[in-house]
Amino acid sequence: MKSYLNLVNGEWKGTSQTITIKEPATGKELGTVPAMEEKEIEEVMQSARQAQKEWQALAVVERAQILHQAAQLLKKEAVEIGTLLSKEIAKSRAASIQEVERTADLIAYTAEEGCRMEGQILEGGSFSKKDQNKIAFVHKEAMGVVLAIAPFNYPVNLAASKIAPALIGGNTVVFKTPTQGAISGLQLARIFHEAGVPAGVLNTVTGRGSVIGDALVTHPEVDAINFTGSTEIGTHIAELAGMKPCIMELGGKDAALVLEDADLENAAKEIVAGAFQYSGQRCTAIKRVFVTEKNADALVAAIQKEMETLSVGLPEENADITPLIDRFVADHIEFLIEDALLKGAVAKTKYQRERNLIWPMLLDQVTVDMDLAWEEPFGPVLPILRVKDVEEMIRLANASEYGLQSAIFTNNYPLAMEIGKALKVGTVHMNHRTQRGADHFPFLGIKNSGLGVQGIKYSIDAMMRMKSFVFER
Ligand code: NAP
Ligand code: G3H
């Protein structure tokens, strides 16, 4: 079994304690990673602090060159890293390789976008006569040391989407890997290291968030935090962070609103792909469907038919539905399904479970008294809620604590725009599943789904602060 190490100040380092990472699909041991303790964090933070000035002093094009090199190396190793990632988080092998390739493209685009960063010049006279001789030059500078925390479901992509914007902006990074996903995250760090990122500019921390998370977040050397994960942990971090700027990508309960004129075949295809990709373990998965009685039976039948195309199996077989990340997530989903069935939901597929593998499940007649109508399951279960009209769809969609994305299925675009404006979410997809990409689009959640805006250009902006220089003529 291989022992993976942390990148600290340009060197690979272990600790006395380790965590064994097992494959969720088979239980086989994949490798060990260091279980860092609070006392070992100090060296990481000091190394990031010391490297920051020199890194910021480089020209943006010099930083961009290193990022381009990382993108190329990552693309070259996409199959090897993707295969490891697939084993570590039980994502289909093809989707895992695609995650790595998408990440290489994201890093390259970030390097280019960083070179287009602009300042601003403002005329004082535009506001008042007495200030007419003043000119403000508004310049962007790095935050300093950024703490990047990624979740298990995209251990490479959602790490790079934090690391690359921070680096191009002149920040140094302390990257806390998800524990399940740590080996993949460390591969990404190795790629940046091999691409020529100087010592201390990118450092990694492995270890349980429950053990070292608070010490990382509250560390005085951390200037900003960029986190993706659950609403529960995100809220906890934001409370601890005090005045440190935080970017948060959190949970979701994305709704599909199927209007009466919708193309039901397309809606069913998009809903099934949106709900069941990576077994539903995506913040942007479709997690509830609203439909009026007029279309409900036909839509449910079309979704059922589409679900028959989903394969269930192992990541290396490229199955659509693979074992969930752990048994606890599977237990929670089982509880949500049982609760819904007890309260009168109608199962349209057979419930089957083997350890942490749950077959895709469709539940019709789900009502608002059931936990499944409100909670984020993070697994392969899709509830259908039959509603009276569009107003009820909007009301229930907005009653959720979450506000990440929605999908509207209709050919009436003026109406879709009106509904979209009424929805309390960051993105509305028209006749398409909910999803984060394209990666340069703004990506944000409102309410309990997040803080701040991601998406390449927006992520770079979030990693920088403005400073004004005011001149008097
Ligand atoms: P999680 O349990 O919240 O963990 C996320 C990360 O936080 C992991 O690296 C975890 O480390 C770390 N962590 C745990 N406790 C911490 C603490 N006290 N301080 C600092 N860090 C701490 O989430 P997950 O299970 O990995 O991911 C699933 C959740 O993420 C879902 O709710 C999903 O909707 C959300 N998500 C949202 C988006 C989005 O863009 N909106 C994207 C992906 C996922 P350990 O692994 O060591 O516990
Ligand atoms: O899990 C949350 C991710 O941000 C979703 O990304 O829509 O590309 O799968 P995705």
Coordinates of C-alpha atoms and ligand atoms in Angstrom, one line a residue:
M1 CA 0.0 0.0 0.0
K2 CA 1.4 3.4 -1.0
S3 CA 2.0 6.1 1.6
Y4 CA 1.2 9.6 0.2
L5 CA 2.8 12.7 1.7
N6 CA 2.0 16.4 2.1
L7 CA 3.6 19.2 0.1
V8 CA 5.0 21.6 2.7
N9 CA 7.4 24.4 1.7
G10 CA 8.3 22.5 -1.5
E11 CA 9.1 19.2 0.2
W12 CA 7.0 16.0 0.7
K13 CA 6.4 15.4 4.4
G14 CA 4.8 12.7 6.5
T15 CA 3.6 12.7 10.1
S16 CA 3.7 10.1 12.8
Q17 CA -0.1 9.3 12.4
T18 CA -1.7 8.3 9.1
I19 CA -5.2 7.7 7.8
T20 CA -5.9 4.7 5.6
I21 CA -8.0 5.5 2.6
K22 CA -10.2 2.7 1.4
E23 CA -12.1 2.3 -1.9
P24 CA -15.8 3.0 -1.2
A25 CA -16.9 0.4 -3.8
T26 CA -14.8 -2.6 -2.6
G27 CA -13.4 -1.7 0.8
K28 CA -9.9 -2.3 -0.5
E29 CA -7.1 -0.2 1.0
L30 CA -5.9 2.4 -1.6
G31 CA -3.1 4.1 0.4
T32 CA -2.4 6.2 3.5
V33 CA -2.2 9.9 3.9
P34 CA -0.7 11.8 6.9
A35 CA -3.1 12.6 9.7
M36 CA -1.8 16.1 10.5
E37 CA -2.2 17.5 13.9
E38 CA -2.7 21.1 15.1
K39 CA 1.0 21.5 16.0
E40 CA 2.1 20.6 12.4
I41 CA -0.1 23.3 10.9
E42 CA 2.2 26.1 12.1
E43 CA 5.0 25.1 9.6
V44 CA 2.5 25.0 6.7
M45 CA 1.1 28.5 7.5
Q46 CA 4.6 30.0 8.0
S47 CA 5.8 28.6 4.7
A48 CA 2.7 30.0 2.9
R49 CA 3.2 33.4 4.5
Q50 CA 7.0 33.6 3.7
A51 CA 6.5 32.7 0.1
Q52 CA 3.7 35.1 -0.6
K53 CA 5.7 38.4 -1.2
E54 CA 8.0 36.9 -3.8
W55 CA 5.1 35.1 -5.6
Q56 CA 3.1 38.3 -5.8
A57 CA 6.1 40.2 -7.1
L58 CA 6.3 38.0 -10.2
A59 CA 4.7 39.4 -13.4
V60 CA 1.2 37.9 -14.0
V61 CA 2.5 36.3 -17.2
E62 CA 5.2 34.5 -15.2
R63 CA 2.6 33.1 -12.9
A64 CA 0.4 32.3 -15.9
Q65 CA 3.2 30.3 -17.5
I66 CA 3.5 28.0 -14.5
L67 CA -0.3 27.5 -14.5
H68 CA -0.2 26.6 -18.2
Q69 CA 2.5 24.1 -17.5
A70 CA 0.4 22.6 -14.8
A71 CA -2.6 22.3 -17.1
Q72 CA -0.5 20.5 -19.7
L73 CA 1.0 18.1 -17.2
L74 CA -2.5 17.4 -15.8
K75 CA -3.9 16.6 -19.2
K76 CA -1.0 14.3 -19.9
E77 CA -1.7 12.3 -16.7
A78 CA -5.5 12.5 -17.0
V79 CA -6.0 8.8 -17.3
E80 CA -3.7 7.8 -14.4
I81 CA -5.0 10.4 -12.0
G82 CA -8.6 9.9 -13.2
T83 CA -8.3 6.1 -12.6
L84 CA -7.0 6.7 -9.0
L85 CA -9.8 9.3 -8.4
S86 CA -12.3 6.8 -9.7
K87 CA -11.2 4.2 -7.1
E88 CA -11.0 6.8 -4.3
I89 CA -14.5 8.3 -4.6
A90 CA -16.3 5.5 -6.6
K91 CA -17.0 7.8 -9.5
S92 CA -17.3 6.1 -12.9
R93 CA -13.8 5.9 -14.5
A94 CA -14.9 7.9 -17.6
A95 CA -16.4 10.7 -15.5
S96 CA -13.3 10.7 -13.3
I97 CA -11.0 11.1 -16.3
Q98 CA -13.3 13.8 -17.6
E99 CA -13.1 15.6 -14.2
V100 CA -9.3 15.7 -14.6
E101 CA -9.4 17.0 -18.2
R102 CA -12.0 19.6 -17.3
T103 CA -9.7 20.7 -14.5
A104 CA -6.7 21.1 -16.9
D105 CA -8.9 23.3 -19.1
L106 CA -10.0 25.3 -16.1
I107 CA -6.4 26.0 -15.0
A108 CA -5.4 27.1 -18.5
Y109 CA -8.4 29.4 -18.8
T110 CA -7.7 30.8 -15.4
A111 CA -4.1 31.6 -16.5
E112 CA -5.4 33.5 -19.5
E113 CA -8.1 35.3 -17.7
G114 CA -5.6 36.4 -15.0
C115 CA -3.6 38.1 -17.7
R116 CA -6.6 40.2 -18.6
M117 CA -7.0 41.6 -15.1
E118 CA -7.6 45.4 -15.2
G119 CA -7.5 48.3 -12.8
Q120 CA -9.7 51.4 -13.1
I121 CA -9.2 55.1 -13.3
L122 CA -12.0 57.4 -11.8
E123 CA -12.3 61.1 -12.2
G124 CA -13.1 62.9 -8.9
G125 CA -15.0 65.6 -10.8
S126 CA -17.7 63.1 -11.7
F127 CA -18.9 63.3 -8.1
S128 CA -18.2 66.9 -6.9
K129 CA -16.6 70.1 -8.2
K130 CA -14.3 70.3 -5.2
D131 CA -12.8 66.9 -6.1
Q132 CA -12.4 67.7 -9.7
N133 CA -8.6 67.7 -9.5
K134 CA -8.5 64.2 -8.0
I135 CA -8.0 61.0 -9.9
A136 CA -8.3 57.6 -8.3
F137 CA -6.3 54.7 -9.7
V138 CA -7.9 51.5 -8.4
H139 CA -5.6 48.5 -8.3
K140 CA -6.2 44.9 -7.4
E141 CA -3.9 43.1 -5.0
A142 CA -3.7 39.6 -3.5
M143 CA -5.4 38.8 -0.3
G144 CA -2.3 37.0 1.0
V145 CA -2.7 33.4 2.3
V146 CA -5.8 31.6 1.1
L147 CA -7.2 28.5 2.8
A148 CA -8.8 26.3 0.1
I149 CA -11.1 23.5 1.4
A150 CA -12.6 21.0 -1.1
P151 CA -15.3 18.4 -0.8
F152 CA -15.1 14.7 -1.6
N153 CA -17.3 14.7 -4.8
Y154 CA -14.8 16.7 -6.9
P155 CA -11.5 16.3 -5.1
V156 CA -9.5 17.6 -8.1
N157 CA -11.8 20.0 -9.9
L158 CA -13.2 21.8 -6.8
A159 CA -9.7 22.1 -5.4
A160 CA -8.2 23.5 -8.6
S161 CA -11.1 26.0 -9.0
K162 CA -9.9 27.5 -5.8
I163 CA -6.1 27.0 -6.1
A164 CA -5.7 28.4 -9.7
P165 CA -7.6 31.7 -9.2
A166 CA -5.8 32.3 -5.9
L167 CA -2.4 31.6 -7.4
I168 CA -2.8 33.7 -10.5
G169 CA -3.9 36.6 -8.3
G170 CA -0.6 36.4 -6.3
N171 CA -1.8 34.6 -3.3
T172 CA -0.2 31.5 -1.7
V173 CA -2.4 28.6 -0.8
V174 CA -3.0 26.1 2.0
F175 CA -5.1 23.4 0.5
K176 CA -7.0 21.2 3.0
T177 CA -8.0 18.0 1.0
P178 CA -11.2 16.2 1.7
T179 CA -10.2 13.0 3.6
Q180 CA -12.0 10.7 1.2
G181 CA -10.4 12.3 -1.9
A182 CA -7.1 13.2 -0.2
I183 CA -5.0 11.0 -2.5
S184 CA -6.5 12.6 -5.6
G185 CA -6.0 16.1 -4.2
L186 CA -2.4 15.3 -3.5
Q187 CA -1.9 14.3 -7.1
L188 CA -3.1 17.8 -8.1
A189 CA -0.6 19.3 -5.7
R190 CA 2.2 17.2 -7.2
I191 CA 1.3 18.5 -10.7
F192 CA 1.5 22.1 -9.6
H193 CA 4.8 21.3 -7.9
E194 CA 6.2 19.6 -11.0
A195 CA 5.0 22.6 -13.1
G196 CA 7.3 24.8 -11.1
V197 CA 5.2 26.4 -8.4
P198 CA 7.9 27.7 -6.0
A199 CA 8.4 26.3 -2.5
G200 CA 5.7 27.5 0.0
V201 CA 3.4 28.8 -2.7
L202 CA 1.1 25.8 -2.6
N203 CA 1.0 23.6 0.6
T204 CA -1.3 20.7 1.4
V205 CA -2.9 19.6 4.7
T206 CA -4.5 16.2 5.1
G207 CA -6.3 15.1 8.2
R208 CA -9.9 15.0 9.4
G209 CA -11.7 18.3 9.2
S210 CA -13.3 17.5 12.5
V211 CA -9.8 17.4 14.2
I212 CA -7.9 20.1 12.5
G213 CA -10.5 22.2 10.6
D214 CA -11.1 24.8 13.3
A215 CA -7.4 25.4 13.9
L216 CA -6.9 26.0 10.1
V217 CA -9.9 28.4 9.8
T218 CA -9.0 30.4 12.9
H219 CA -5.2 30.5 12.2
P220 CA -4.0 34.2 12.2
E221 CA -2.0 33.7 9.0
V222 CA -5.1 32.8 6.9
D223 CA -6.3 35.9 5.1
A224 CA -9.3 34.4 3.2
I225 CA -11.2 31.1 3.0
N226 CA -12.6 29.4 -0.1
F227 CA -14.8 26.5 0.9
T228 CA -17.0 24.0 -0.9
G229 CA -19.0 21.4 1.1
S230 CA -22.1 21.0 3.3
T231 CA -24.1 23.9 4.6
E232 CA -23.6 22.6 8.1
I233 CA -19.8 22.8 7.9
G234 CA -19.8 25.9 5.8
T235 CA -22.0 27.7 8.4
H236 CA -19.7 26.6 11.2
I237 CA -16.6 27.9 9.3
A238 CA -18.3 31.2 8.5
E239 CA -19.1 31.6 12.2
L240 CA -15.5 30.9 13.2
A241 CA -14.0 33.0 10.5
G242 CA -15.0 36.4 12.0
M243 CA -13.9 39.2 9.6
K244 CA -11.9 36.9 7.2
P245 CA -13.5 37.1 3.8
C246 CA -15.2 33.8 2.9
I247 CA -16.4 32.3 -0.3
M248 CA -18.8 29.4 0.3
E249 CA -20.3 26.9 -2.2
L250 CA -22.7 24.8 -0.1
G251 CA -25.7 22.4 -0.4
G252 CA -28.6 22.5 -2.8
K253 CA -32.1 21.2 -3.4
D254 CA -32.4 22.1 -7.1
A255 CA -35.9 22.0 -8.5
A256 CA -37.1 21.1 -12.0
L257 CA -40.3 23.0 -12.9
V258 CA -42.1 21.2 -15.7
L259 CA -44.7 23.5 -17.3
E260 CA -47.8 22.3 -19.1
D261 CA -46.5 22.9 -22.6
A262 CA -43.1 21.2 -21.9
D263 CA -41.5 18.7 -24.3
L264 CA -41.9 15.8 -21.8
E265 CA -39.4 13.5 -23.5
N266 CA -36.7 16.1 -23.3
A267 CA -37.6 17.0 -19.8
A268 CA -37.4 13.4 -18.7
K269 CA -34.0 12.9 -20.3
E270 CA -32.6 16.0 -18.7
I271 CA -34.1 15.4 -15.3
V272 CA -32.8 11.8 -15.2
A273 CA -29.3 12.9 -16.3
G274 CA -29.4 15.8 -13.8
A275 CA -30.6 13.7 -10.9
F276 CA -28.6 10.6 -11.2
Q277 CA -25.1 11.6 -12.6
Y278 CA -22.5 10.4 -10.1
S279 CA -25.4 8.7 -8.2
G280 CA -26.9 12.1 -7.3
Q281 CA -23.7 13.2 -5.3
R282 CA -23.6 16.7 -6.8
C283 CA -24.7 19.9 -5.2
T284 CA -26.3 20.8 -8.6
A285 CA -28.2 17.5 -8.9
I286 CA -31.9 17.8 -9.6
K287 CA -33.3 16.9 -6.2
R288 CA -37.1 17.5 -6.7
V289 CA -39.5 17.8 -9.6
F290 CA -42.7 19.9 -9.7
V291 CA -45.4 19.1 -12.2
T292 CA -49.1 19.8 -12.5
E293 CA -51.7 16.9 -12.6
K294 CA -52.2 17.4 -16.3
N295 CA -48.7 16.1 -17.2
A296 CA -47.8 14.2 -14.0
D297 CA -48.7 10.7 -15.1
A298 CA -47.0 11.1 -18.5
L299 CA -43.9 12.7 -17.0
V300 CA -43.5 10.0 -14.4
A301 CA -43.9 7.4 -17.1
A302 CA -41.2 9.1 -19.3
I303 CA -38.8 9.4 -16.3
Q304 CA -39.4 5.8 -15.4
K305 CA -38.6 4.8 -19.0
E306 CA -35.5 6.9 -19.1
M307 CA -34.3 5.5 -15.8
E308 CA -34.3 2.0 -17.3
T309 CA -31.2 3.1 -19.3
L310 CA -29.2 3.7 -16.1
S311 CA -26.6 1.0 -15.4
V312 CA -25.8 0.1 -11.8
G313 CA -22.4 -1.3 -10.9
L314 CA -18.8 -0.5 -10.2
P315 CA -16.8 2.6 -11.1
E316 CA -14.4 0.7 -13.4
E317 CA -17.4 -0.6 -15.4
N318 CA -18.4 3.0 -16.0
A319 CA -21.8 2.4 -14.4
D320 CA -24.1 5.4 -14.0
I321 CA -25.0 4.4 -10.5
T322 CA -22.0 3.4 -8.3
P323 CA -21.7 2.8 -4.5
L324 CA -22.1 5.9 -2.4
I325 CA -19.2 7.5 -0.6
D326 CA -20.0 5.7 2.6
R327 CA -22.6 3.7 4.5
F328 CA -23.8 6.7 6.5
V329 CA -24.9 8.6 3.4
A330 CA -26.7 5.4 2.2
D331 CA -28.4 5.0 5.7
H332 CA -29.6 8.6 5.5
I333 CA -31.1 8.1 2.0
E334 CA -32.8 4.9 3.2
F335 CA -34.3 6.8 6.1
L336 CA -35.6 9.5 3.7
I337 CA -37.2 6.9 1.4
E338 CA -38.8 4.9 4.3
D339 CA -40.2 8.2 5.8
A340 CA -41.7 9.2 2.5
L341 CA -43.2 5.7 1.9
L342 CA -44.7 5.6 5.4
K343 CA -46.3 9.0 4.7
G344 CA -47.9 7.9 1.4
A345 CA -45.4 8.4 -1.4
V346 CA -45.6 5.9 -4.2
A347 CA -42.5 4.0 -5.2
K348 CA -42.2 3.8 -9.0
T349 CA -39.0 1.7 -8.9
K350 CA -38.1 -1.1 -6.6
Y351 CA -36.0 -0.2 -3.6
Q352 CA -32.7 -2.2 -3.6
R353 CA -29.6 -1.7 -1.6
E354 CA -26.3 -3.7 -1.1
R355 CA -24.0 -2.1 1.5
N356 CA -23.5 1.5 0.2
L357 CA -24.9 0.8 -3.3
I358 CA -28.5 2.1 -3.7
W359 CA -30.4 1.5 -7.0
P360 CA -31.9 4.6 -8.5
M361 CA -35.2 5.4 -6.9
L362 CA -38.2 7.4 -8.2
L363 CA -40.9 8.4 -5.7
D364 CA -44.2 9.9 -6.9
Q365 CA -46.8 11.7 -4.8
V366 CA -44.2 13.2 -2.5
T367 CA -45.8 15.8 -0.3
V368 CA -44.5 18.7 1.9
D369 CA -44.8 16.8 5.1
M370 CA -42.1 14.4 4.0
D371 CA -38.4 15.1 4.8
L372 CA -37.5 14.1 1.2
A373 CA -39.4 17.2 0.0
W374 CA -36.9 19.4 1.8
E375 CA -33.6 17.7 2.7
E376 CA -30.6 17.3 0.4
P377 CA -30.2 13.5 0.0
F378 CA -26.9 13.4 -1.9
G379 CA -27.8 10.1 -3.5
P380 CA -29.9 8.4 -6.2
V381 CA -33.4 9.3 -5.2
L382 CA -35.8 11.6 -7.0
P383 CA -39.1 12.9 -5.5
I384 CA -42.0 14.1 -7.7
L385 CA -44.3 16.7 -6.2
R386 CA -47.6 17.2 -7.9
V387 CA -48.8 20.8 -7.7
K388 CA -51.9 22.8 -8.6
D389 CA -50.2 25.5 -10.8
V390 CA -47.1 27.5 -11.6
E391 CA -47.6 29.8 -8.6
E392 CA -47.5 26.7 -6.3
M393 CA -44.3 25.5 -8.1
I394 CA -42.6 28.9 -7.4
R395 CA -43.9 29.1 -3.8
L396 CA -42.6 25.6 -3.0
A397 CA -39.3 26.1 -4.9
N398 CA -38.7 29.2 -2.9
A399 CA -39.7 27.7 0.5
S400 CA -36.5 25.6 0.5
E401 CA -33.7 26.7 2.8
Y402 CA -31.4 26.3 -0.3
G403 CA -31.1 28.5 -3.4
L404 CA -28.5 27.1 -5.8
Q405 CA -30.1 26.4 -9.2
S406 CA -33.4 25.6 -10.9
A407 CA -34.4 24.2 -14.3
I408 CA -37.6 25.3 -16.1
F409 CA -39.1 23.1 -18.9
T410 CA -41.3 25.1 -21.3
N411 CA -41.3 26.6 -24.8
N412 CA -42.8 29.8 -23.5
Y413 CA -39.6 31.8 -22.9
P414 CA -41.2 35.0 -21.8
L415 CA -43.0 33.1 -19.1
A416 CA -39.9 31.2 -18.2
M417 CA -38.0 34.5 -17.8
E418 CA -40.8 35.7 -15.5
I419 CA -40.7 32.5 -13.4
G420 CA -36.9 32.6 -13.4
K421 CA -36.9 36.1 -12.0
A422 CA -39.2 35.0 -9.2
L423 CA -37.0 32.0 -8.2
K424 CA -34.6 32.6 -5.3
V425 CA -31.6 30.9 -6.9
G426 CA -28.2 31.8 -8.5
T427 CA -28.8 30.2 -11.9
V428 CA -31.9 29.2 -13.9
H429 CA -31.5 26.6 -16.7
M430 CA -34.0 26.6 -19.6
N431 CA -35.0 23.2 -20.9
H432 CA -31.8 21.7 -19.5
R433 CA -30.6 20.0 -16.3
T434 CA -29.0 22.0 -13.6
Q435 CA -25.2 22.1 -13.6
R436 CA -22.2 24.3 -12.7
G437 CA -20.6 24.6 -16.2
A438 CA -19.5 26.2 -18.4
D439 CA -16.8 27.0 -15.8
H440 CA -16.4 30.6 -16.8
F441 CA -20.1 31.3 -16.1
P442 CA -21.0 32.9 -12.7
F443 CA -21.8 30.1 -10.2
L444 CA -23.4 31.1 -6.9
G445 CA -25.9 30.0 -4.3
I446 CA -28.1 32.2 -2.2
K447 CA -29.7 31.5 1.2
N448 CA -28.1 28.4 2.7
S449 CA -26.5 27.5 -0.6
G450 CA -23.6 29.9 -0.4
L451 CA -21.8 33.2 -0.2
G452 CA -20.0 35.0 -3.0
V453 CA -19.6 34.1 -6.7
Q454 CA -17.4 31.5 -8.4
G455 CA -16.7 31.0 -12.1
I456 CA -13.2 31.7 -13.4
K457 CA -13.2 35.5 -13.7
Y458 CA -15.4 35.9 -10.6
S459 CA -13.2 33.5 -8.6
I460 CA -10.1 35.5 -9.5
D461 CA -11.9 38.7 -8.4
A462 CA -12.9 37.0 -5.1
M463 CA -9.3 36.2 -4.4
M464 CA -8.2 39.9 -4.7
R465 CA -9.0 43.1 -2.9
M466 CA -9.0 46.6 -4.3
K467 CA -6.7 49.4 -3.3
S468 CA -7.1 53.0 -4.4
F469 CA -4.3 55.4 -5.1
V470 CA -5.6 59.0 -5.1
F471 CA -3.7 61.7 -7.0
E472 CA -4.3 65.5 -6.9
R473 CA -3.5 67.2 -10.2
Ligands
NAP1 P1 -18.4 18.3 4.2 O1 -18.5 17.2 5.0 O2 -18.9 19.6 4.5 O3 -16.8 18.5 3.9 C1 -16.2 19.4 3.1 C2 -14.8 19.7 3.4 O4 -14.7 20.4 4.7 C3 -13.9 18.5 3.6 O5 -12.6 18.8 3.1 C4 -13.9 18.3 5.1 O6 -12.8 17.5 5.6 C5 -13.8 19.7 5.6 N1 -14.2 20.0 7.0 C6 -14.9 19.2 7.8 N2 -15.1 19.8 9.0 C7 -14.3 21.0 8.9 C8 -14.1 22.0 9.8 N3 -14.5 22.1 11.1 N4 -13.3 23.1 9.4 C9 -12.8 23.1 8.2 N5 -13.0 22.1 7.3 C10 -13.8 21.1 7.6 O7 -18.9 18.0 2.7 P2 -18.7 16.8 1.8 O8 -19.5 15.6 2.4 O9 -17.3 16.6 1.4 O10 -19.5 17.2 0.4 C11 -20.9 17.1 0.3 C12 -21.6 18.4 0.5 O11 -20.9 19.4 -0.2 C13 -23.0 18.4 0.0 O12 -23.8 19.1 0.9 C14 -22.9 19.2 -1.3 O13 -24.1 19.8 -1.7 C15 -21.9 20.2 -1.0 N6 -21.2 20.6 -2.2 C16 -21.6 21.9 -2.7 C17 -21.0 22.3 -3.9 C18 -21.4 23.7 -4.4 O14 -20.7 24.1 -5.3 N7 -22.4 24.4 -3.9 C19 -20.1 21.5 -4.6 C20 -19.8 20.3 -4.1 C21 -20.4 19.8 -2.9 P3 -12.9 16.0 5.9 O15 -13.2 15.3 4.6 O16 -11.6 15.6 6.5 O17 -14.1 15.8 6.8
G3H2 O1 -21.2 19.2 -6.5 C1 -21.2 20.3 -6.9 C2 -20.5 20.8 -8.1 O2 -20.1 22.1 -8.0 C3 -21.3 20.4 -9.3 O3 -20.6 20.6 -10.5 O4 -22.6 20.6 -11.9 O5 -20.4 20.3 -12.9 O6 -21.5 18.5 -11.6 P1 -21.3 20.0 -11.8

